[in-house]
Amino acid sequence: MRGNVIDLAVAVVIGAAFTQIVNSIVKGVINPLVGAFGTKDLEGYSSCLKGPCVTDPKTGETTEGIRILWGSVLSATLSFLITAAVVYFLMVLPMAKYLARRAAMQAAKEGVQETLEVSELEVLKEIRDALVSQRGGPASETGETPDRGHGE
């Protein structure tokens, strides 16, 4: 149980650090690329829902109208998709392949063990038959048990 908790803690710390890396890639690379094709970076795209949107130049806040910041939502979505793809292809998929290979090896090992058990059983039956035939073969055919030499 404690090993699982430690694994989970390590995963959370690595995930937080990786999220920062992905966010910086989206903000530093993808947003400017989108801005190169458009008029501004991805975070700056927005629409006005109600009335004309008036922005205060000193604070940058909307004073009139309702502004929808769909560019930041798109940026966060891209960050999520990149994070999910990297986690899937670098962690989940290799672990699934490893577990499948391990299960196949375990199944093969169990099959070999079962074959060995059957082989041992066959050898023991042959030894029994050989001993019975040495002690007096006809006794085993009549159902009688051969004398074991106990002086009875």
CSV table of N, CA, C and O in Angstrom, one decimal, residues 21-138:
chain,number,residue,atom,x,y,z
A,21,ILE,N,5.8,22.6,-18.4
A,21,ILE,CA,6.5,22.5,-19.7
A,21,ILE,C,5.6,22.7,-20.9
A,21,ILE,O,5.8,23.4,-21.8
A,22,VAL,N,4.5,21.9,-20.8
A,22,VAL,CA,3.5,22.0,-21.9
A,22,VAL,C,2.9,23.4,-22.0
A,22,VAL,O,2.8,23.9,-23.1
A,23,ASN,N,2.6,24.0,-20.9
A,23,ASN,CA,2.0,25.3,-20.9
A,23,ASN,C,3.0,26.3,-21.5
A,23,ASN,O,2.6,27.2,-22.3
A,24,SER,N,4.3,26.2,-21.2
A,24,SER,CA,5.2,27.1,-21.8
A,24,SER,C,5.4,26.9,-23.3
A,24,SER,O,5.6,27.9,-24.0
A,25,ILE,N,5.3,25.6,-23.7
A,25,ILE,CA,5.4,25.4,-25.2
A,25,ILE,C,4.2,26.0,-25.9
A,25,ILE,O,4.4,26.6,-26.9
A,26,VAL,N,3.0,25.8,-25.3
A,26,VAL,CA,1.9,26.4,-26.0
A,26,VAL,C,2.0,27.9,-26.0
A,26,VAL,O,1.7,28.5,-27.0
A,27,LYS,N,2.3,28.5,-24.9
A,27,LYS,CA,2.4,30.0,-24.8
A,27,LYS,C,3.6,30.5,-25.6
A,27,LYS,O,3.5,31.6,-26.2
A,28,GLY,N,4.7,29.8,-25.6
A,28,GLY,CA,5.9,30.3,-26.3
A,28,GLY,C,6.1,30.0,-27.7
A,28,GLY,O,6.7,30.7,-28.5
A,29,VAL,N,5.4,28.9,-28.2
A,29,VAL,CA,5.6,28.4,-29.5
A,29,VAL,C,4.3,28.4,-30.3
A,29,VAL,O,4.2,29.1,-31.4
A,30,ILE,N,3.3,27.8,-29.8
A,30,ILE,CA,2.1,27.6,-30.6
A,30,ILE,C,1.3,29.0,-30.7
A,30,ILE,O,0.8,29.3,-31.7
A,31,ASN,N,1.2,29.7,-29.6
A,31,ASN,CA,0.5,31.0,-29.6
A,31,ASN,C,1.1,31.9,-30.6
A,31,ASN,O,0.4,32.5,-31.4
A,32,PRO,N,2.4,32.1,-30.6
A,32,PRO,CA,3.0,33.0,-31.6
A,32,PRO,C,2.8,32.5,-33.0
A,32,PRO,O,2.7,33.3,-34.0
A,33,LEU,N,2.9,31.2,-33.2
A,33,LEU,CA,2.6,30.7,-34.6
A,33,LEU,C,1.2,31.0,-35.1
A,33,LEU,O,1.0,31.3,-36.2
A,34,VAL,N,0.2,30.8,-34.2
A,34,VAL,CA,-1.1,31.2,-34.5
A,34,VAL,C,-1.2,32.7,-34.8
A,34,VAL,O,-1.9,33.1,-35.7
A,35,GLY,N,-0.5,33.5,-34.0
A,35,GLY,CA,-0.5,34.9,-34.2
A,35,GLY,C,0.2,35.3,-35.5
A,35,GLY,O,-0.2,36.3,-36.1
A,36,ALA,N,1.1,34.5,-36.0
A,36,ALA,CA,1.7,34.8,-37.3
A,36,ALA,C,0.7,34.7,-38.4
A,36,ALA,O,0.8,35.4,-39.4
A,37,PHE,N,-0.2,33.8,-38.3
A,37,PHE,CA,-1.2,33.6,-39.3
A,37,PHE,C,-2.4,34.5,-39.1
A,37,PHE,O,-3.1,34.8,-40.0
A,38,GLY,N,-2.6,34.9,-37.9
A,38,GLY,CA,-3.7,35.8,-37.6
A,38,GLY,C,-3.2,37.2,-37.3
A,38,GLY,O,-2.2,37.7,-37.8
A,39,THR,N,-3.9,37.9,-36.4
A,39,THR,CA,-3.5,39.3,-36.1
A,39,THR,C,-2.9,39.4,-34.7
A,39,THR,O,-2.3,40.4,-34.4
A,40,LYS,N,-3.0,38.4,-33.8
A,40,LYS,CA,-2.4,38.4,-32.5
A,40,LYS,C,-2.2,37.0,-32.0
A,40,LYS,O,-2.6,36.0,-32.7
A,41,ASP,N,-1.6,36.8,-30.8
A,41,ASP,CA,-1.4,35.5,-30.3
A,41,ASP,C,-2.8,34.9,-29.9
A,41,ASP,O,-3.8,35.5,-29.8
A,42,LEU,N,-2.7,33.6,-29.6
A,42,LEU,CA,-4.0,32.8,-29.4
A,42,LEU,C,-4.7,33.3,-28.1
A,42,LEU,O,-5.9,33.4,-28.1
A,43,GLU,N,-4.0,33.8,-27.1
A,43,GLU,CA,-4.6,34.3,-25.9
A,43,GLU,C,-5.4,35.6,-26.1
A,43,GLU,O,-6.4,35.9,-25.4
A,44,GLY,N,-5.1,36.3,-27.2
A,44,GLY,CA,-5.8,37.6,-27.4
A,44,GLY,C,-7.1,37.5,-28.2
A,44,GLY,O,-7.8,38.5,-28.3
A,45,TYR,N,-7.4,36.3,-28.7
A,45,TYR,CA,-8.6,36.2,-29.5
A,45,TYR,C,-9.8,36.2,-28.5
A,45,TYR,O,-9.8,35.4,-27.6
A,46,SER,N,-10.8,37.0,-28.9
A,46,SER,CA,-12.0,37.1,-28.1
A,46,SER,C,-13.2,37.6,-28.9
A,46,SER,O,-13.0,38.1,-30.0
A,47,SER,N,-14.4,37.4,-28.4
A,47,SER,CA,-15.6,37.9,-29.1
A,47,SER,C,-16.4,38.7,-28.0
A,47,SER,O,-16.3,38.4,-26.8
A,48,CYS,N,-17.2,39.6,-28.5
A,48,CYS,CA,-18.1,40.4,-27.6
A,48,CYS,C,-19.5,39.7,-27.7
A,48,CYS,O,-20.0,39.6,-28.8
A,49,LEU,N,-20.0,39.3,-26.6
A,49,LEU,CA,-21.3,38.7,-26.6
A,49,LEU,C,-22.4,39.7,-26.6
A,49,LEU,O,-23.4,39.5,-27.3
A,50,LYS,N,-22.3,40.7,-25.8
A,50,LYS,CA,-23.5,41.6,-25.7
A,50,LYS,C,-23.0,43.1,-25.9
A,50,LYS,O,-22.1,43.5,-25.1
A,51,GLY,N,-23.4,43.7,-26.8
A,51,GLY,CA,-23.1,45.1,-27.1
A,51,GLY,C,-21.7,45.3,-27.5
A,51,GLY,O,-20.9,44.3,-27.6
A,52,PRO,N,-21.3,46.5,-27.8
A,52,PRO,CA,-19.9,46.7,-28.1
A,52,PRO,C,-19.0,46.6,-26.9
A,52,PRO,O,-19.3,47.1,-25.8
A,53,CYS,N,-17.9,45.9,-27.0
A,53,CYS,CA,-17.0,45.7,-25.9
A,53,CYS,C,-16.0,46.9,-25.8
A,53,CYS,O,-15.3,47.2,-26.8
A,54,VAL,N,-15.9,47.6,-24.7
A,54,VAL,CA,-15.0,48.7,-24.5
A,54,VAL,C,-14.0,48.3,-23.5
A,54,VAL,O,-14.4,47.9,-22.4
A,55,THR,N,-12.7,48.3,-23.8
A,55,THR,CA,-11.6,47.9,-22.9
A,55,THR,C,-10.9,49.2,-22.4
A,55,THR,O,-10.6,50.1,-23.2
A,56,ASP,N,-10.7,49.2,-21.1
A,56,ASP,CA,-9.9,50.3,-20.5
A,56,ASP,C,-8.5,50.1,-20.8
A,56,ASP,O,-7.9,49.1,-20.5
A,57,PRO,N,-7.8,51.1,-21.5
A,57,PRO,CA,-6.4,50.9,-21.9
A,57,PRO,C,-5.5,50.8,-20.8
A,57,PRO,O,-4.4,50.2,-20.9
A,58,LYS,N,-5.8,51.4,-19.6
A,58,LYS,CA,-4.9,51.4,-18.5
A,58,LYS,C,-4.9,50.0,-17.8
A,58,LYS,O,-3.8,49.5,-17.4
A,59,THR,N,-6.0,49.4,-17.5
A,59,THR,CA,-6.1,48.2,-16.8
A,59,THR,C,-6.3,47.0,-17.7
A,59,THR,O,-5.9,45.9,-17.3
A,60,GLY,N,-6.8,47.2,-18.9
A,60,GLY,CA,-7.0,46.0,-19.8
A,60,GLY,C,-8.2,45.3,-19.6
A,60,GLY,O,-8.5,44.2,-20.2
A,61,GLU,N,-9.1,45.8,-18.7
A,61,GLU,CA,-10.3,45.1,-18.4
A,61,GLU,C,-11.5,45.7,-19.2
A,61,GLU,O,-11.4,46.9,-19.6
A,62,THR,N,-12.5,44.8,-19.5
A,62,THR,CA,-13.6,45.3,-20.2
A,62,THR,C,-14.5,46.1,-19.4
A,62,THR,O,-15.0,45.7,-18.3
A,63,THR,N,-14.9,47.3,-19.8
A,63,THR,CA,-15.8,48.2,-19.0
A,63,THR,C,-17.2,48.1,-19.5
A,63,THR,O,-18.1,48.3,-18.7
A,64,GLU,N,-17.4,47.8,-20.8
A,64,GLU,CA,-18.7,47.7,-21.3
A,64,GLU,C,-18.8,46.4,-22.2
A,64,GLU,O,-17.9,46.0,-22.8
A,65,GLY,N,-20.0,45.8,-22.1
A,65,GLY,CA,-20.2,44.6,-22.9
A,65,GLY,C,-19.7,43.3,-22.2
A,65,GLY,O,-19.1,43.4,-21.1
A,66,ILE,N,-19.9,42.2,-22.8
A,66,ILE,CA,-19.5,40.9,-22.2
A,66,ILE,C,-18.5,40.2,-23.2
A,66,ILE,O,-18.9,39.9,-24.3
A,67,ARG,N,-17.3,40.1,-22.7
A,67,ARG,CA,-16.2,39.6,-23.6
A,67,ARG,C,-16.0,38.1,-23.3
A,67,ARG,O,-15.9,37.6,-22.2
A,68,ILE,N,-16.0,37.3,-24.4
A,68,ILE,CA,-15.8,35.8,-24.3
A,68,ILE,C,-14.3,35.6,-24.8
A,68,ILE,O,-14.0,35.9,-25.9
A,69,LEU,N,-13.5,35.1,-23.9
A,69,LEU,CA,-12.1,34.9,-24.3
A,69,LEU,C,-11.9,33.4,-24.8
A,69,LEU,O,-11.3,32.6,-24.1
A,70,TRP,N,-12.3,33.2,-26.0
A,70,TRP,CA,-12.3,31.9,-26.6
A,70,TRP,C,-10.8,31.5,-27.0
A,70,TRP,O,-10.5,30.3,-27.1
A,71,GLY,N,-10.0,32.4,-27.1
A,71,GLY,CA,-8.6,32.1,-27.4
A,71,GLY,C,-7.9,31.5,-26.3
A,71,GLY,O,-7.1,30.5,-26.5
A,72,SER,N,-8.1,31.9,-25.1
A,72,SER,CA,-7.5,31.3,-23.9
A,72,SER,C,-8.1,29.9,-23.7
A,72,SER,O,-7.4,29.0,-23.2
A,73,VAL,N,-9.4,29.7,-24.0
A,73,VAL,CA,-10.0,28.3,-23.9
A,73,VAL,C,-9.3,27.4,-24.9
A,73,VAL,O,-9.0,26.3,-24.6
A,74,LEU,N,-9.1,27.9,-26.1
A,74,LEU,CA,-8.4,27.1,-27.1
A,74,LEU,C,-7.0,26.8,-26.7
A,74,LEU,O,-6.5,25.7,-26.9
A,75,SER,N,-6.3,27.7,-26.1
A,75,SER,CA,-5.0,27.5,-25.7
A,75,SER,C,-4.9,26.4,-24.6
A,75,SER,O,-4.1,25.6,-24.6
A,76,ALA,N,-5.8,26.5,-23.6
A,76,ALA,CA,-5.9,25.5,-22.6
A,76,ALA,C,-6.3,24.1,-23.2
A,76,ALA,O,-5.7,23.1,-22.7
A,77,THR,N,-7.1,24.1,-24.2
A,77,THR,CA,-7.5,22.8,-24.8
A,77,THR,C,-6.3,22.2,-25.5
A,77,THR,O,-6.0,21.0,-25.4
A,78,LEU,N,-5.5,23.1,-26.2
A,78,LEU,CA,-4.3,22.6,-26.8
A,78,LEU,C,-3.3,22.0,-25.8
A,78,LEU,O,-2.7,21.0,-26.0
A,79,SER,N,-3.2,22.7,-24.7
A,79,SER,CA,-2.3,22.2,-23.6
A,79,SER,C,-2.7,20.9,-23.1
A,79,SER,O,-1.9,20.0,-22.9
A,80,PHE,N,-4.0,20.7,-22.9
A,80,PHE,CA,-4.5,19.5,-22.4
A,80,PHE,C,-4.3,18.3,-23.5
A,80,PHE,O,-3.9,17.2,-23.1
A,81,LEU,N,-4.6,18.6,-24.7
A,81,LEU,CA,-4.4,17.6,-25.8
A,81,LEU,C,-2.9,17.2,-25.9
A,81,LEU,O,-2.6,16.0,-26.0
A,82,ILE,N,-2.0,18.1,-25.8
A,82,ILE,CA,-0.6,17.8,-25.9
A,82,ILE,C,-0.2,17.0,-24.7
A,82,ILE,O,0.5,15.9,-24.8
A,83,THR,N,-0.6,17.4,-23.5
A,83,THR,CA,-0.3,16.6,-22.3
A,83,THR,C,-0.9,15.2,-22.4
A,83,THR,O,-0.2,14.2,-22.0
A,84,ALA,N,-2.1,15.1,-22.8
A,84,ALA,CA,-2.8,13.8,-22.8
A,84,ALA,C,-2.1,12.9,-23.9
A,84,ALA,O,-1.8,11.7,-23.6
A,85,ALA,N,-1.7,13.4,-25.0
A,85,ALA,CA,-1.0,12.6,-26.0
A,85,ALA,C,0.4,12.1,-25.5
A,85,ALA,O,0.7,11.0,-25.7
A,86,VAL,N,1.1,13.0,-24.9
A,86,VAL,CA,2.4,12.6,-24.4
A,86,VAL,C,2.3,11.6,-23.3
A,86,VAL,O,3.0,10.6,-23.3
A,87,VAL,N,1.4,11.8,-22.4
A,87,VAL,CA,1.2,10.8,-21.3
A,87,VAL,C,0.7,9.4,-21.9
A,87,VAL,O,1.2,8.4,-21.5
A,88,TYR,N,-0.1,9.5,-22.9
A,88,TYR,CA,-0.6,8.2,-23.5
A,88,TYR,C,0.5,7.5,-24.2
A,88,TYR,O,0.8,6.3,-24.0
A,89,PHE,N,1.2,8.2,-25.1
A,89,PHE,CA,2.2,7.6,-25.9
A,89,PHE,C,3.5,7.3,-25.1
A,89,PHE,O,4.3,6.3,-25.5
A,90,LEU,N,3.9,8.0,-24.1
A,90,LEU,CA,5.1,7.7,-23.4
A,90,LEU,C,4.9,7.0,-22.1
A,90,LEU,O,5.9,6.4,-21.6
A,91,MET,N,3.7,6.9,-21.6
A,91,MET,CA,3.5,6.2,-20.3
A,91,MET,C,2.5,5.0,-20.4
A,91,MET,O,2.8,3.9,-20.0
A,92,VAL,N,1.3,5.3,-20.9
A,92,VAL,CA,0.2,4.4,-20.9
A,92,VAL,C,0.5,3.2,-21.9
A,92,VAL,O,0.4,2.1,-21.5
A,93,LEU,N,0.7,3.6,-23.1
A,93,LEU,CA,0.9,2.6,-24.2
A,93,LEU,C,2.1,1.7,-23.9
A,93,LEU,O,2.0,0.4,-24.0
A,94,PRO,N,3.3,2.2,-23.5
A,94,PRO,CA,4.4,1.3,-23.2
A,94,PRO,C,4.1,0.4,-22.0
A,94,PRO,O,4.5,-0.8,-22.0
A,95,MET,N,3.4,0.9,-21.0
A,95,MET,CA,3.1,0.1,-19.8
A,95,MET,C,2.1,-1.0,-20.2
A,95,MET,O,2.2,-2.1,-19.7
A,96,ALA,N,1.1,-0.7,-21.0
A,96,ALA,CA,0.2,-1.7,-21.5
A,96,ALA,C,0.9,-2.8,-22.3
A,96,ALA,O,0.6,-4.0,-22.1
A,97,LYS,N,1.8,-2.4,-23.1
A,97,LYS,CA,2.6,-3.4,-23.9
A,97,LYS,C,3.4,-4.3,-22.9
A,97,LYS,O,3.5,-5.5,-23.1
A,98,TYR,N,4.0,-3.7,-21.9
A,98,TYR,CA,4.9,-4.4,-21.0
A,98,TYR,C,4.0,-5.4,-20.2
A,98,TYR,O,4.4,-6.6,-20.0
A,99,LEU,N,2.8,-5.0,-19.7
A,99,LEU,CA,1.9,-5.8,-19.0
A,99,LEU,C,1.4,-7.0,-19.8
A,99,LEU,O,1.3,-8.1,-19.3
A,100,ALA,N,1.1,-6.7,-21.1
A,100,ALA,CA,0.7,-7.8,-22.0
A,100,ALA,C,1.8,-8.8,-22.2
A,100,ALA,O,1.5,-10.0,-22.2
A,101,ARG,N,3.0,-8.3,-22.4
A,101,ARG,CA,4.1,-9.2,-22.6
A,101,ARG,C,4.4,-10.0,-21.4
A,101,ARG,O,4.7,-11.2,-21.4
A,102,ARG,N,4.3,-9.4,-20.2
A,102,ARG,CA,4.5,-10.1,-18.9
A,102,ARG,C,3.4,-11.2,-18.7
A,102,ARG,O,3.7,-12.3,-18.3
A,103,ALA,N,2.1,-10.9,-19.1
A,103,ALA,CA,1.1,-11.8,-19.0
A,103,ALA,C,1.3,-13.0,-19.9
A,103,ALA,O,1.0,-14.2,-19.6
A,104,ALA,N,1.8,-12.7,-21.1
A,104,ALA,CA,2.0,-13.8,-22.1
A,104,ALA,C,3.1,-14.7,-21.6
A,104,ALA,O,3.1,-15.9,-21.7
A,105,MET,N,4.2,-14.1,-21.0
A,105,MET,CA,5.3,-14.9,-20.5
A,105,MET,C,4.8,-15.8,-19.3
A,105,MET,O,5.2,-16.9,-19.2
A,106,GLN,N,3.9,-15.2,-18.5
A,106,GLN,CA,3.4,-15.9,-17.3
A,106,GLN,C,2.5,-17.1,-17.8
A,106,GLN,O,2.6,-18.2,-17.3
A,107,ALA,N,1.7,-16.9,-18.8
A,107,ALA,CA,0.9,-17.9,-19.4
A,107,ALA,C,1.7,-19.0,-20.0
A,107,ALA,O,1.4,-20.2,-19.9
A,108,ALA,N,2.8,-18.6,-20.7
A,108,ALA,CA,3.7,-19.6,-21.3
A,108,ALA,C,4.4,-20.4,-20.2
A,108,ALA,O,4.5,-21.7,-20.3
A,109,LYS,N,4.8,-19.8,-19.1
A,109,LYS,CA,5.4,-20.4,-18.0
A,109,LYS,C,4.5,-21.4,-17.4
A,109,LYS,O,4.8,-22.5,-17.0
A,110,GLU,N,3.2,-21.0,-17.2
A,110,GLU,CA,2.2,-21.9,-16.6
A,110,GLU,C,1.9,-23.1,-17.5
A,110,GLU,O,1.7,-24.3,-17.1
A,111,GLY,N,1.9,-22.9,-18.9
A,111,GLY,CA,1.8,-24.0,-19.8
A,111,GLY,C,2.9,-25.0,-19.7
A,111,GLY,O,2.7,-26.2,-19.8
A,112,VAL,N,4.1,-24.5,-19.6
A,112,VAL,CA,5.3,-25.4,-19.5
A,112,VAL,C,5.2,-26.2,-18.2
A,112,VAL,O,5.5,-27.4,-18.2
A,113,GLN,N,4.8,-25.5,-17.1
A,113,GLN,CA,4.7,-26.2,-15.8
A,113,GLN,C,3.6,-27.3,-15.9
A,113,GLN,O,3.8,-28.3,-15.4
A,114,GLU,N,2.5,-27.0,-16.6
A,114,GLU,CA,1.4,-28.0,-16.7
A,114,GLU,C,1.9,-29.2,-17.5
A,114,GLU,O,1.7,-30.3,-17.2
A,115,THR,N,2.7,-28.9,-18.6
A,115,THR,CA,3.3,-30.0,-19.4
A,115,THR,C,4.2,-30.8,-18.6
A,115,THR,O,4.2,-32.1,-18.7
A,116,LEU,N,5.0,-30.2,-17.8
A,116,LEU,CA,6.0,-30.9,-16.9
A,116,LEU,C,5.2,-31.8,-15.9
A,116,LEU,O,5.6,-32.9,-15.7
A,117,GLU,N,4.1,-31.3,-15.4
A,117,GLU,CA,3.3,-32.1,-14.4
A,117,GLU,C,2.7,-33.3,-15.1
A,117,GLU,O,2.7,-34.4,-14.6
A,118,VAL,N,2.2,-33.1,-16.3
A,118,VAL,CA,1.6,-34.2,-17.1
A,118,VAL,C,2.7,-35.3,-17.4
A,118,VAL,O,2.6,-36.5,-17.3
A,119,SER,N,3.9,-34.8,-17.8
A,119,SER,CA,5.0,-35.7,-18.1
A,119,SER,C,5.4,-36.5,-16.9
A,119,SER,O,5.7,-37.7,-17.0
A,120,GLU,N,5.5,-35.8,-15.7
A,120,GLU,CA,5.9,-36.5,-14.5
A,120,GLU,C,4.8,-37.6,-14.2
A,120,GLU,O,5.2,-38.7,-13.7
A,121,LEU,N,3.6,-37.2,-14.4
A,121,LEU,CA,2.5,-38.2,-14.1
A,121,LEU,C,2.6,-39.4,-15.0
A,121,LEU,O,2.5,-40.6,-14.5
A,122,GLU,N,3.0,-39.2,-16.3
A,122,GLU,CA,3.1,-40.3,-17.2
A,122,GLU,C,4.3,-41.2,-16.8
A,122,GLU,O,4.3,-42.4,-16.8
A,123,VAL,N,5.4,-40.6,-16.4
A,123,VAL,CA,6.6,-41.3,-16.0
A,123,VAL,C,6.3,-42.1,-14.7
A,123,VAL,O,6.7,-43.3,-14.6
A,124,LEU,N,5.6,-41.5,-13.8
A,124,LEU,CA,5.2,-42.3,-12.6
A,124,LEU,C,4.3,-43.5,-12.9
A,124,LEU,O,4.4,-44.5,-12.3
A,125,LYS,N,3.4,-43.3,-13.9
A,125,LYS,CA,2.5,-44.4,-14.3
A,125,LYS,C,3.3,-45.5,-14.9
A,125,LYS,O,3.1,-46.7,-14.6
A,126,GLU,N,4.3,-45.2,-15.7
A,126,GLU,CA,5.2,-46.2,-16.3
A,126,GLU,C,6.0,-46.9,-15.3
A,126,GLU,O,6.1,-48.2,-15.3
A,127,ILE,N,6.5,-46.2,-14.3
A,127,ILE,CA,7.2,-46.9,-13.2
A,127,ILE,C,6.3,-47.8,-12.4
A,127,ILE,O,6.7,-48.9,-12.1
A,128,ARG,N,5.1,-47.4,-12.2
A,128,ARG,CA,4.2,-48.2,-11.4
A,128,ARG,C,3.9,-49.5,-12.2
A,128,ARG,O,3.9,-50.6,-11.7
A,129,ASP,N,3.6,-49.3,-13.5
A,129,ASP,CA,3.3,-50.5,-14.4
A,129,ASP,C,4.5,-51.4,-14.4
A,129,ASP,O,4.3,-52.7,-14.4
A,130,ALA,N,5.7,-50.9,-14.5
A,130,ALA,CA,6.9,-51.7,-14.6
A,130,ALA,C,7.1,-52.5,-13.3
A,130,ALA,O,7.4,-53.7,-13.3
A,131,LEU,N,6.9,-51.8,-12.1
A,131,LEU,CA,7.0,-52.5,-10.8
A,131,LEU,C,5.9,-53.6,-10.7
A,131,LEU,O,6.2,-54.7,-10.2
A,132,VAL,N,4.7,-53.3,-11.1
A,132,VAL,CA,3.6,-54.3,-11.1
A,132,VAL,C,4.0,-55.5,-11.9
A,132,VAL,O,3.8,-56.7,-11.5
A,133,SER,N,4.5,-55.3,-13.1
A,133,SER,CA,4.8,-56.4,-14.0
A,133,SER,C,6.0,-57.2,-13.4
A,133,SER,O,6.1,-58.4,-13.7
A,134,GLN,N,7.0,-56.6,-12.7
A,134,GLN,CA,8.1,-57.3,-12.1
A,134,GLN,C,7.6,-58.2,-11.0
A,134,GLN,O,8.1,-59.3,-10.8
A,135,ARG,N,6.7,-57.7,-10.2
A,135,ARG,CA,6.3,-58.5,-9.0
A,135,ARG,C,5.3,-59.6,-9.4
A,135,ARG,O,5.1,-60.5,-8.5
A,136,GLY,N,4.8,-59.6,-10.4
A,136,GLY,CA,3.8,-60.6,-10.8
A,136,GLY,C,2.7,-60.1,-11.6
A,136,GLY,O,1.7,-59.7,-11.0
A,137,GLY,N,2.9,-59.9,-12.8
A,137,GLY,CA,2.0,-59.3,-13.7
A,137,GLY,C,0.6,-59.8,-13.7
A,137,GLY,O,-0.3,-59.1,-13.6
A,138,PRO,N,0.4,-61.2,-13.6
A,138,PRO,CA,-1.0,-61.7,-13.6
A,138,PRO,C,-1.8,-61.2,-12.4
A,138,PRO,O,-3.0,-61.1,-12.5
